[in-house]
Coordinates of N, CA and C in Angstrom, one line a residue:
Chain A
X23 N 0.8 -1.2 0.0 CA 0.0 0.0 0.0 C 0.9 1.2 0.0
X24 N 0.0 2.5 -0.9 CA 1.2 3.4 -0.9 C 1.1 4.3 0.6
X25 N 2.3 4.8 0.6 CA 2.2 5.3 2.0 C 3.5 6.7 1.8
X26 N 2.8 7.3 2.9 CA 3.4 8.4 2.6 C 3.5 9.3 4.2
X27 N 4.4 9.8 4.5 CA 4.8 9.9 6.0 C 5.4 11.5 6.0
X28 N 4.7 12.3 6.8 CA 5.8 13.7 6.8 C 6.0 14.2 8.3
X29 N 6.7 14.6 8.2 CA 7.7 14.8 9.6 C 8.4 16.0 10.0
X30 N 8.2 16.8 11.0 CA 7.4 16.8 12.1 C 5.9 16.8 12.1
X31 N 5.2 16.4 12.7 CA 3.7 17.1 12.6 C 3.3 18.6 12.9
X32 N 4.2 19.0 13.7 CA 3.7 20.6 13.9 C 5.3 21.1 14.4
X33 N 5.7 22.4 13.4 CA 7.0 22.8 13.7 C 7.1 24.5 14.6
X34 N 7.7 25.2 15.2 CA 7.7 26.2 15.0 C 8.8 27.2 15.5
X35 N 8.7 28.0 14.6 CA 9.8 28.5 14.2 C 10.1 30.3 14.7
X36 N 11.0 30.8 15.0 CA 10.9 32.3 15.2 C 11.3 32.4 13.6
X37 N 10.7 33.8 13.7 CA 10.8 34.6 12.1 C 12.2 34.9 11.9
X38 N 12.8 34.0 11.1 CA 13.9 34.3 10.1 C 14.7 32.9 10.1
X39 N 14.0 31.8 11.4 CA 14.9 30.8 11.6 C 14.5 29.7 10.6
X40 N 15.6 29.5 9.5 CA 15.4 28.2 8.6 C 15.5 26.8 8.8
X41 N 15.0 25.9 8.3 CA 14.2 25.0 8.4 C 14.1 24.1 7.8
X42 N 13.7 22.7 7.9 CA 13.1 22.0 6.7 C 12.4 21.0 7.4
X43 N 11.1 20.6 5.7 CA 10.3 19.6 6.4 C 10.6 18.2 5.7
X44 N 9.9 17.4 6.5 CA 10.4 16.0 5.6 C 9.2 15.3 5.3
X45 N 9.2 14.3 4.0 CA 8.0 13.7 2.9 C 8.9 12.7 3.4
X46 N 8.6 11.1 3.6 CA 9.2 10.7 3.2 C 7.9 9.5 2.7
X47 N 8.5 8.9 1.7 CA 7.1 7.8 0.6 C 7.4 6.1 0.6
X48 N 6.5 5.4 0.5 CA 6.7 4.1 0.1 C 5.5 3.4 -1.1
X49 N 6.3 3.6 -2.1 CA 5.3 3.8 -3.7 C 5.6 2.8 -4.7
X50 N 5.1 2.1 -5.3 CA 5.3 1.6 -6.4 C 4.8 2.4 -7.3
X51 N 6.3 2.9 -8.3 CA 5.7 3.7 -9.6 C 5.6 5.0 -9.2
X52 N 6.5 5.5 -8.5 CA 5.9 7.4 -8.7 C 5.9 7.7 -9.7
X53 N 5.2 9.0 -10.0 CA 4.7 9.4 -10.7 C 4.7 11.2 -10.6
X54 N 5.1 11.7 -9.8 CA 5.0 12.8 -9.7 C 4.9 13.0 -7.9
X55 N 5.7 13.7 -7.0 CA 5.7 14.5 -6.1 C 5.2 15.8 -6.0
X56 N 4.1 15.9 -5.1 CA 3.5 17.3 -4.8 C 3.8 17.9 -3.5
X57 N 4.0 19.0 -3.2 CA 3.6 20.1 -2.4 C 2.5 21.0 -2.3
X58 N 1.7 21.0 -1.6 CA 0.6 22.0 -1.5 C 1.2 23.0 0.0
X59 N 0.7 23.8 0.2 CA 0.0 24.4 1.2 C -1.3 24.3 1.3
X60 N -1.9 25.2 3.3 CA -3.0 24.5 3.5 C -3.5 25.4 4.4
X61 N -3.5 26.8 4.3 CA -4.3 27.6 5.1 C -5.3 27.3 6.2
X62 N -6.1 27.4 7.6 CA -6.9 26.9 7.8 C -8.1 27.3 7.7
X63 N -9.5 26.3 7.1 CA -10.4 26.7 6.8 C -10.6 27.2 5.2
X64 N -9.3 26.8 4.5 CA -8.8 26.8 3.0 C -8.8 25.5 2.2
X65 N -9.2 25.7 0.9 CA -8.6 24.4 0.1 C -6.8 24.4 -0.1
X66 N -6.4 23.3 -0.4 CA -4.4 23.4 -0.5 C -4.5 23.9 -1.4
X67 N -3.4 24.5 -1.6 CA -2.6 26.0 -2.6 C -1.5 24.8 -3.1
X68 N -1.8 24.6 -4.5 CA -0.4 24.0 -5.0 C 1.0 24.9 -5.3
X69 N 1.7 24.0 -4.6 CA 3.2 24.7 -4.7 C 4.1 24.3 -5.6
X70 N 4.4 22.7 -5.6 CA 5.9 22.4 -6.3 C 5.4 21.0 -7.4
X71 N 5.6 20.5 -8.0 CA 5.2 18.9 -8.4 C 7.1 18.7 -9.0
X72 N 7.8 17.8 -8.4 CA 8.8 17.0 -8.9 C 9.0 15.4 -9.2
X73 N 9.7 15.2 -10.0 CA 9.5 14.0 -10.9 C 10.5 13.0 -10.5
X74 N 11.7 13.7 -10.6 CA 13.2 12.7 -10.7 C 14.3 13.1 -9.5
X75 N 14.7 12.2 -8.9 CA 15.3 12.2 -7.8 C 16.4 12.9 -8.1
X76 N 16.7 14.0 -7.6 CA 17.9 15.1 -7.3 C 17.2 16.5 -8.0
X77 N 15.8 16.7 -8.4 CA 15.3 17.8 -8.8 C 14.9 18.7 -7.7
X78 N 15.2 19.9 -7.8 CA 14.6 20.9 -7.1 C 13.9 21.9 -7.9
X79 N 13.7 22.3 -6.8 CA 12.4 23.7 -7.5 C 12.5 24.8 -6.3
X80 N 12.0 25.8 -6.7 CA 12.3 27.1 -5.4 C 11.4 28.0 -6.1
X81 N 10.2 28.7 -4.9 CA 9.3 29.7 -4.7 C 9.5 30.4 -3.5
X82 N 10.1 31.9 -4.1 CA 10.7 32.6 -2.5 C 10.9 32.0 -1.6
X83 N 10.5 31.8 -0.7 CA 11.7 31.0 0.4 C 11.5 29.9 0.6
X84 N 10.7 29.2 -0.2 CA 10.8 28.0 -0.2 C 11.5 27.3 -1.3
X85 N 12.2 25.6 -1.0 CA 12.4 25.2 -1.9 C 12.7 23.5 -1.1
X86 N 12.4 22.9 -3.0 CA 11.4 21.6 -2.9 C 12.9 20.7 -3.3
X87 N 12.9 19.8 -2.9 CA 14.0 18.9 -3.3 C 13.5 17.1 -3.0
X88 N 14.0 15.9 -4.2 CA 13.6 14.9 -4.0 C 14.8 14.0 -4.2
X89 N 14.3 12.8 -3.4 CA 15.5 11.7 -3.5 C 14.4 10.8 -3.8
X90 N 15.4 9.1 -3.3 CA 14.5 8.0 -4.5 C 13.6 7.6 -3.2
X91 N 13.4 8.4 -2.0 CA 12.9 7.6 -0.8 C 12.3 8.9 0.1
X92 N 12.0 10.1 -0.3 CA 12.1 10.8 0.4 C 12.1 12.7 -0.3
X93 N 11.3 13.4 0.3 CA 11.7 14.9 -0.2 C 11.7 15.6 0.8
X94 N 12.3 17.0 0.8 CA 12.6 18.0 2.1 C 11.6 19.2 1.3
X95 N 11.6 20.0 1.5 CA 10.9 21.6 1.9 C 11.7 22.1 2.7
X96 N 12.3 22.8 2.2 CA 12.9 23.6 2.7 C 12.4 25.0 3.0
X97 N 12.7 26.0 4.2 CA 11.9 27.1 4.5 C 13.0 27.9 4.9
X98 N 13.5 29.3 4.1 CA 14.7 30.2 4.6 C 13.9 31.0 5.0
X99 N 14.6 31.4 6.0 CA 14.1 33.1 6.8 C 12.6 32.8 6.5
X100 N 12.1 32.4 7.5 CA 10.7 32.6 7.1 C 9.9 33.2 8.0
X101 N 8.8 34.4 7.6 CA 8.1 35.5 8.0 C 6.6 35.0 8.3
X102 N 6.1 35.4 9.3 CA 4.8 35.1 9.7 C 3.7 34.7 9.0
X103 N 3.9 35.3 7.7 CA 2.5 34.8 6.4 C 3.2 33.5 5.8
X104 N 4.2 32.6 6.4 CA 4.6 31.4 5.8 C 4.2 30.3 7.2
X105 N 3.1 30.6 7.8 CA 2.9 30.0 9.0 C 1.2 29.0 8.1
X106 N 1.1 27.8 8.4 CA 0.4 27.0 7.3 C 0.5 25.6 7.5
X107 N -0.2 24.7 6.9 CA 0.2 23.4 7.0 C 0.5 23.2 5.5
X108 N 1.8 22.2 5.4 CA 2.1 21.7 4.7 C 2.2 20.2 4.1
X109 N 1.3 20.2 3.1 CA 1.0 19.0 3.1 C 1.9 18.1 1.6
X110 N 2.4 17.1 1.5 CA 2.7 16.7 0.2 C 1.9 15.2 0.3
X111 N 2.3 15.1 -1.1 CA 1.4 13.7 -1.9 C 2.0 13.3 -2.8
X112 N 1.9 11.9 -3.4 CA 2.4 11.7 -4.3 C 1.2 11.0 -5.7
X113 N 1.7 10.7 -6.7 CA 0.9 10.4 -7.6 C 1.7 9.1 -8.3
X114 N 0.7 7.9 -8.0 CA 1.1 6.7 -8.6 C 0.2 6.3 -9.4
X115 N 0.6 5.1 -10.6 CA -0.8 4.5 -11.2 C 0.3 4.6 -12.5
X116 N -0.7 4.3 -13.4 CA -0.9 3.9 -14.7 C -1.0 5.2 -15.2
X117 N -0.5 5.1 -17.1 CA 0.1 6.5 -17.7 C -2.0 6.7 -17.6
X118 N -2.8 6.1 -18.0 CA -4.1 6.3 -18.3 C -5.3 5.9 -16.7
X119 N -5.6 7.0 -16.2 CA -6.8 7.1 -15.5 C -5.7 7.0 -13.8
X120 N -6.6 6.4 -13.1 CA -5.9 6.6 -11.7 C -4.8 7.3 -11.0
X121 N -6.0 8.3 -11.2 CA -5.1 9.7 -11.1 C -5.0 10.0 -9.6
X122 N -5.6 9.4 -8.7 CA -5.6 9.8 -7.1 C -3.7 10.1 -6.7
X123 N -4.2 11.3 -5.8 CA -2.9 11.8 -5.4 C -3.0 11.1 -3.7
X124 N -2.1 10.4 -3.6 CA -2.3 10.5 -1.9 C -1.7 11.1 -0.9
X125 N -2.5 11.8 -0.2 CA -1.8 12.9 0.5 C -1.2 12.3 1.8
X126 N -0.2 13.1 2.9 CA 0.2 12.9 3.9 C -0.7 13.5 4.7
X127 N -0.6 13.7 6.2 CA -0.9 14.5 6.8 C -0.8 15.8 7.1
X128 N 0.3 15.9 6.7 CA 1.2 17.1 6.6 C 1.6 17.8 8.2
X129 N 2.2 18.9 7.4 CA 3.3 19.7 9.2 C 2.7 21.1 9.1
X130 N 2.3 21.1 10.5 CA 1.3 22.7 10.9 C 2.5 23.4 11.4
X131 N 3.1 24.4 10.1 CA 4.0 25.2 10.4 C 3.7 26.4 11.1
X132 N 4.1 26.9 12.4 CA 3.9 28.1 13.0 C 5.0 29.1 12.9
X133 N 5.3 30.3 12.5 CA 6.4 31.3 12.5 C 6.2 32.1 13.1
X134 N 6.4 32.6 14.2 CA 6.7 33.4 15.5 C 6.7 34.6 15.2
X135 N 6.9 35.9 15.1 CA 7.4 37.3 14.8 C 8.4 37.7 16.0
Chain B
X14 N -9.2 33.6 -4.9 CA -10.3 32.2 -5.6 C -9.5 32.0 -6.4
X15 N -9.8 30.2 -6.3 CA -9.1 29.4 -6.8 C -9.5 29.2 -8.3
X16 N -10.9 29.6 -8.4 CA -11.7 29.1 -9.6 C -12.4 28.2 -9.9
X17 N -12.2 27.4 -8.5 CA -13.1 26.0 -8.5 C -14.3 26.3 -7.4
X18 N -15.4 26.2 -7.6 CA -16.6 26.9 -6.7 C -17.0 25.6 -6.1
X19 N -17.6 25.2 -4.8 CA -18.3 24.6 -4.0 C -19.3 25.1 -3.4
X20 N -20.2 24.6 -3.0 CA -21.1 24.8 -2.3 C -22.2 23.5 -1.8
X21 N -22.7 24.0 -0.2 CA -22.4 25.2 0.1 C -20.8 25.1 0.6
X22 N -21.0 26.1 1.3 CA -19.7 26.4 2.2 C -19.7 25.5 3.6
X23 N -21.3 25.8 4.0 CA -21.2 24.6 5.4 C -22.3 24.1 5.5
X24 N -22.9 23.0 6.0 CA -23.9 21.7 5.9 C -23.7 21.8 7.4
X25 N -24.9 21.5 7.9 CA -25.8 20.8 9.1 C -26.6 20.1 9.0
X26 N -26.2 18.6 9.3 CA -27.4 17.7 8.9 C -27.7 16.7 10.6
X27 N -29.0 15.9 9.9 CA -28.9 14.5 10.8 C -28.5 13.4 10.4
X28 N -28.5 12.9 11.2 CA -27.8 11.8 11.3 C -28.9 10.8 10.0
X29 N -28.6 10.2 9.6 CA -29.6 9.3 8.5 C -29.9 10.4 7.1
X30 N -29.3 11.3 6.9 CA -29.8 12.0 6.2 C -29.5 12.0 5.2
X31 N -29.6 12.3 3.8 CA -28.8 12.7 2.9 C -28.2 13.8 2.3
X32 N -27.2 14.2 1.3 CA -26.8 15.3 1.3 C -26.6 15.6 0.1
X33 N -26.2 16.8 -0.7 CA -25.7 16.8 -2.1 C -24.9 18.0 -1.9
X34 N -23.4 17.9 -2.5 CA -22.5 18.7 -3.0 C -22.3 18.9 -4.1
X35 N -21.9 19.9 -3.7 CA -21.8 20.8 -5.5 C -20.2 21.4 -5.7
X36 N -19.9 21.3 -7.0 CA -18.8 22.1 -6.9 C -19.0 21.9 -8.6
X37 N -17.8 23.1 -9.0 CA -17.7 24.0 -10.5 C -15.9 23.5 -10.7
X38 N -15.6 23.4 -11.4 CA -14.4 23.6 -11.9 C -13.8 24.6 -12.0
X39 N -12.6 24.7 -12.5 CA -12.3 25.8 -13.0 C -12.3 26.0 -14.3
X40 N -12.6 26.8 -14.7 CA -13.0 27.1 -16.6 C -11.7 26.3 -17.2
X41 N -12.3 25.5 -18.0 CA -11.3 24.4 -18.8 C -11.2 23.5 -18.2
X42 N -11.1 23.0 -17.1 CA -10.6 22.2 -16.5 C -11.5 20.9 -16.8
X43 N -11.6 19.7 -17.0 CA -11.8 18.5 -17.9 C -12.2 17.2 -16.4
X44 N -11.3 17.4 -15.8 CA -11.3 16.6 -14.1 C -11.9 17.4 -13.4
X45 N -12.5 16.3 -12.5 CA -13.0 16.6 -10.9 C -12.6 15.2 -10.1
X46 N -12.2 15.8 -9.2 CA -11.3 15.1 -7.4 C -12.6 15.2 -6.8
X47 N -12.7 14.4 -5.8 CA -13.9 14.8 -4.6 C -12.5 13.7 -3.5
X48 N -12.4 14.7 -2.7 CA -11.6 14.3 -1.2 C -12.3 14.6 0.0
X49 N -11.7 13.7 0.8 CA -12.6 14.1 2.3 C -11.0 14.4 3.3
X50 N -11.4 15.6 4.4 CA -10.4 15.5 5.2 C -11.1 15.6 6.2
X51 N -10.8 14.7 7.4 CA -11.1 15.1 8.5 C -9.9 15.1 9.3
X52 N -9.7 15.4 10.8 CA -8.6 16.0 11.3 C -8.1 14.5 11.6
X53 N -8.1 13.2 11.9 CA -7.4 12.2 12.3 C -6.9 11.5 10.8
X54 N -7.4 11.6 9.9 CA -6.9 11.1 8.6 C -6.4 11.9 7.5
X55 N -6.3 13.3 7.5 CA -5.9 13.9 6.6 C -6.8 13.4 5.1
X56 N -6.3 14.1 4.1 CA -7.1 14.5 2.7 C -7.0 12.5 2.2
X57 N -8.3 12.1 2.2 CA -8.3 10.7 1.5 C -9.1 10.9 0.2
X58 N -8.8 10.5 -0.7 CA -9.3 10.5 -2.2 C -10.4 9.5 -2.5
X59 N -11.7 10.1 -2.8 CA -12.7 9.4 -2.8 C -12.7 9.2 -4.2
X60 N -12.9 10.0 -5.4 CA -13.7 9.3 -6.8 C -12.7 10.5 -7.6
X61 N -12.3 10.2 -8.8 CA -12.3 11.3 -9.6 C -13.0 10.9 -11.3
X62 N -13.8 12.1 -11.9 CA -14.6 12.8 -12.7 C -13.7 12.9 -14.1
X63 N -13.6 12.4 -15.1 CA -13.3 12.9 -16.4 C -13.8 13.3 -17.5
X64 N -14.5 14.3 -17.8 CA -15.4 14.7 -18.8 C -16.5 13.8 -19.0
X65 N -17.1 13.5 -17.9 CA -18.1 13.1 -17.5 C -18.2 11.2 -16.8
X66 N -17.0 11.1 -17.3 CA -16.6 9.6 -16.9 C -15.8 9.6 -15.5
X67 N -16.1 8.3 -15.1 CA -15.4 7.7 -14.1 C -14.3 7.5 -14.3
X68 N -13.0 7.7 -14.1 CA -11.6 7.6 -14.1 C -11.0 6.7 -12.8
X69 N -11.2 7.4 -11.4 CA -10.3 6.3 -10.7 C -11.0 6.5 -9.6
X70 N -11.5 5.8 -8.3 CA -11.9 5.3 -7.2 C -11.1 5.2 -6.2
X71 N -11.2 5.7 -5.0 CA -10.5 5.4 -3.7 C -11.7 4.9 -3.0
X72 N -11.4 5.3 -1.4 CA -11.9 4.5 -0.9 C -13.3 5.0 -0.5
X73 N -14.1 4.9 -1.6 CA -15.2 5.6 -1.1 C -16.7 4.9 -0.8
X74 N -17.2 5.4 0.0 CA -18.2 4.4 1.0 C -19.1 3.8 -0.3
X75 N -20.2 2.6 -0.2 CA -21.2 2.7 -0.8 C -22.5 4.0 -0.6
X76 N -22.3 4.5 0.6 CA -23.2 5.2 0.7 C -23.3 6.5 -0.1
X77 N -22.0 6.8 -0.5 CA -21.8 8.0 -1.6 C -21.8 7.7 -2.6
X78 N -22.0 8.7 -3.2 CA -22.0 8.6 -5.2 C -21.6 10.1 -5.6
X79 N -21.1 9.6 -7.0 CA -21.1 11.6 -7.7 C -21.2 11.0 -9.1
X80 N -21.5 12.5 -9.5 CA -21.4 12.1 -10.8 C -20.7 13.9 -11.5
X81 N -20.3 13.4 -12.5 CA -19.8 14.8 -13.3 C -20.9 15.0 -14.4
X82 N -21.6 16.2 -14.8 CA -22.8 16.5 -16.2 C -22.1 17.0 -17.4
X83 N -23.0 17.1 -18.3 CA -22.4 17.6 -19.4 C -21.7 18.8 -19.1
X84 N -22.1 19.8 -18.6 CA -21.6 21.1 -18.5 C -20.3 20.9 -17.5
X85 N -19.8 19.7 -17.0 CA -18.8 19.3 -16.0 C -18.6 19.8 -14.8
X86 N -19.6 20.9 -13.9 CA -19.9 20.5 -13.0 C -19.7 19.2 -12.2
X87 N -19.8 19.3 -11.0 CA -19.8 17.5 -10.2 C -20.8 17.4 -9.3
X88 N -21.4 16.6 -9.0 CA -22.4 16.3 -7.6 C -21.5 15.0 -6.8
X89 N -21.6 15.6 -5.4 CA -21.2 14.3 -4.5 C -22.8 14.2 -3.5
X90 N -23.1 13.0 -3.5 CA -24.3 12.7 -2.9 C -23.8 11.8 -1.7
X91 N -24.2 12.3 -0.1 CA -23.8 11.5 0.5 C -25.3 10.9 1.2
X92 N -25.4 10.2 1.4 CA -26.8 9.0 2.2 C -26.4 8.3 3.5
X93 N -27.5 8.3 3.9 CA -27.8 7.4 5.4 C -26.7 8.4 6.5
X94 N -26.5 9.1 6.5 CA -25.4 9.8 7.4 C -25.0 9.4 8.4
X95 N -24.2 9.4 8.8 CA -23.4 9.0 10.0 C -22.7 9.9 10.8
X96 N -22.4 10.3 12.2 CA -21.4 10.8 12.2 C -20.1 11.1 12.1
X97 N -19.3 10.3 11.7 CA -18.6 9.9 11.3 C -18.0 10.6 9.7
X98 N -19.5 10.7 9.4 CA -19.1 11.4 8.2 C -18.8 13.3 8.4
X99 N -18.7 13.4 9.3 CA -18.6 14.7 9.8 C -17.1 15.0 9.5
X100 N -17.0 15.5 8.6 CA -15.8 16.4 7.3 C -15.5 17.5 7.0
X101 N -14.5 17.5 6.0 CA -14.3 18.6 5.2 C -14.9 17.9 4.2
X102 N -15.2 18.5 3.1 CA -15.0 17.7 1.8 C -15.0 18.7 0.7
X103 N -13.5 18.3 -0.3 CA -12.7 19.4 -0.9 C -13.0 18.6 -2.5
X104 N -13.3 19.4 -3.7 CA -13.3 19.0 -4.5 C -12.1 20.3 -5.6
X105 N -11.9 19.4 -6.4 CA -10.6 20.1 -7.3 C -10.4 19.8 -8.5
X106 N -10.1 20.3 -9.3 CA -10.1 20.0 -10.8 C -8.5 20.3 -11.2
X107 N -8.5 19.3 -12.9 CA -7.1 19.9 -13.6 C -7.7 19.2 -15.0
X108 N -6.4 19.9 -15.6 CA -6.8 20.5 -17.1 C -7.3 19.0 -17.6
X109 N -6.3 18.2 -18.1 CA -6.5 16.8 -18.4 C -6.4 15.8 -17.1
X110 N -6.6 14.4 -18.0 CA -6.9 13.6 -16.7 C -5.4 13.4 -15.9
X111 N -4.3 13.5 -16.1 CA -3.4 13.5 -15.2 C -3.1 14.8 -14.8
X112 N -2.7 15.0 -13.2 CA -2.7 16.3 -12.4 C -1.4 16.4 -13.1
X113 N -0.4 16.7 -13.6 CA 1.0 17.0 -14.0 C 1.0 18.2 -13.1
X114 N 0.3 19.0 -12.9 CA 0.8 20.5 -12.2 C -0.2 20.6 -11.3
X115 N -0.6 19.6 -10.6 CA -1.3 19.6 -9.4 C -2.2 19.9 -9.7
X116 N -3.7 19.8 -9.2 CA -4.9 19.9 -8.4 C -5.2 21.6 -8.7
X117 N -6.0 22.4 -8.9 CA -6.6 23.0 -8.1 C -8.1 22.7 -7.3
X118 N -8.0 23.1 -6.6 CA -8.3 22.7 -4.6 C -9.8 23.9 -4.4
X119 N -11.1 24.0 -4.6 CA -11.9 24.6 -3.6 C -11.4 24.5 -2.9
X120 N -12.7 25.9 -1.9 CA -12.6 26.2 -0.6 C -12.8 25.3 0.5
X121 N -14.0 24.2 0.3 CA -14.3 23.4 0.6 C -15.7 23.4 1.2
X122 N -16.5 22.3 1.6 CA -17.7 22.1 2.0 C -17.8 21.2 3.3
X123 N -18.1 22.3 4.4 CA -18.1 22.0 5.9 C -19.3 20.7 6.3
X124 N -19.0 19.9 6.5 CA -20.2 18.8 6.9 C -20.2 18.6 8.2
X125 N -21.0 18.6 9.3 CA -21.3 18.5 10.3 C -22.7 17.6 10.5
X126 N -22.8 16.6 10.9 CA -23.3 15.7 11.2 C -23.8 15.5 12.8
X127 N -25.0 15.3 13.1 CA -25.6 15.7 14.7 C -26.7 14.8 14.9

């Protein structure tokens, strides 16, 4: 079964102190890695989708990095409006239909001022 | 706004009851997601919608159903209620049937069950 594990469940941080979060997966066939954010009382905010182990991606202070077992989120200097839950997922299946992404739980980021 | 509309925004029902959700796409968008989150399980993937077809199934009760219409709207219909079923439930669309660039995600539809 696919499984998908992120780590810490709730972090927090003073404003400017950097950070990272941890995905880590057990999948047959990835297919694509997501990042959302997750405001509360919001639908997730898509952030990153990576494919191939050693890609990154970077959106202001964040940035997304993947291995063959595992991805980080990274968070520099980060400012009170980057306080959120962060949730990733992955996407397995077949090139046709079975599109379900399966999410983690994700990490309730708090940043301090 | 994301572009993808739901409604309503929040539901109060009984217990045994039935329900209907609604949600819009976003203009173009071809898929619909229907997910449930509640706070001990996080986002689980109930049914997804392909220009009006069934594409892929999670784990979703017999007691629900949806369907996508011509106009690609979606309805999630949930029956016999439980509490248990007391949720979020987020629906989300993308352009073709594979998310390549993720999901976009409604606000979501508050269920409360009593």
């Amino acid at each position: 079964e696919d499984q998908v594990t992120q780590s810490p469940e709730a972090l927090r941080l003073q404003e400017g102190e950097s950070s990272s979060l941890n995905c880590s997966y057990t999948v047959s066939g990835l297919r694509g890695l997501f990042w959302y954010r997750q405001d509360p009382g919001k639908g997730p905010e898509f952030l990153f989708t990576l494919y191939s182990a050693g890609e990154e991606k970077e959106k202001e202070r964040l940035k997304a990095t993947l291995t063959k077992k595992e991805s980080f989120l990274h968070i520099t200097a980060p400012k009170p409006e980057d306080s959120a839950t962060y949730l990733c997922a992955v996407r397995v299946g077949s090139n046709f239909g079975n599109e379900k992404l399966t999410f983690g739980t994700g990490t309730r980021l708090t940043i301090i001022p | 706004d994301s572009g993808v509309t739901q409604t309503p925004k929040h539901l109060i029902t009984a217990t045994g009851q039935r329900v209907t959700l609604r949600c819009s796409p976003r203009s173009g968008d071809l898929s619909v997601y229907w997910y449930q989150q509640s706070l001990d399980q996080g986002l689980q993937f109930l049914i997804q919608y392909y220009n009006g077809e069934e594409r892929a199934k999670g784990n979703i009760l017999e007691r629900f159903s949806a369907q996508q219409f011509p106009d690609l709207h979606s309805e999630l219909n949930l029956s016999s209620l439980e509490l248990g079923d007391s949720a979020l439930y987020f629906c989300a669309s993308s352009v073709g049937q594979r998310a390549n660039y993720g999901y976009t995600f409604g606000s979501g539809t508050r269920l409360t069950v009593v």
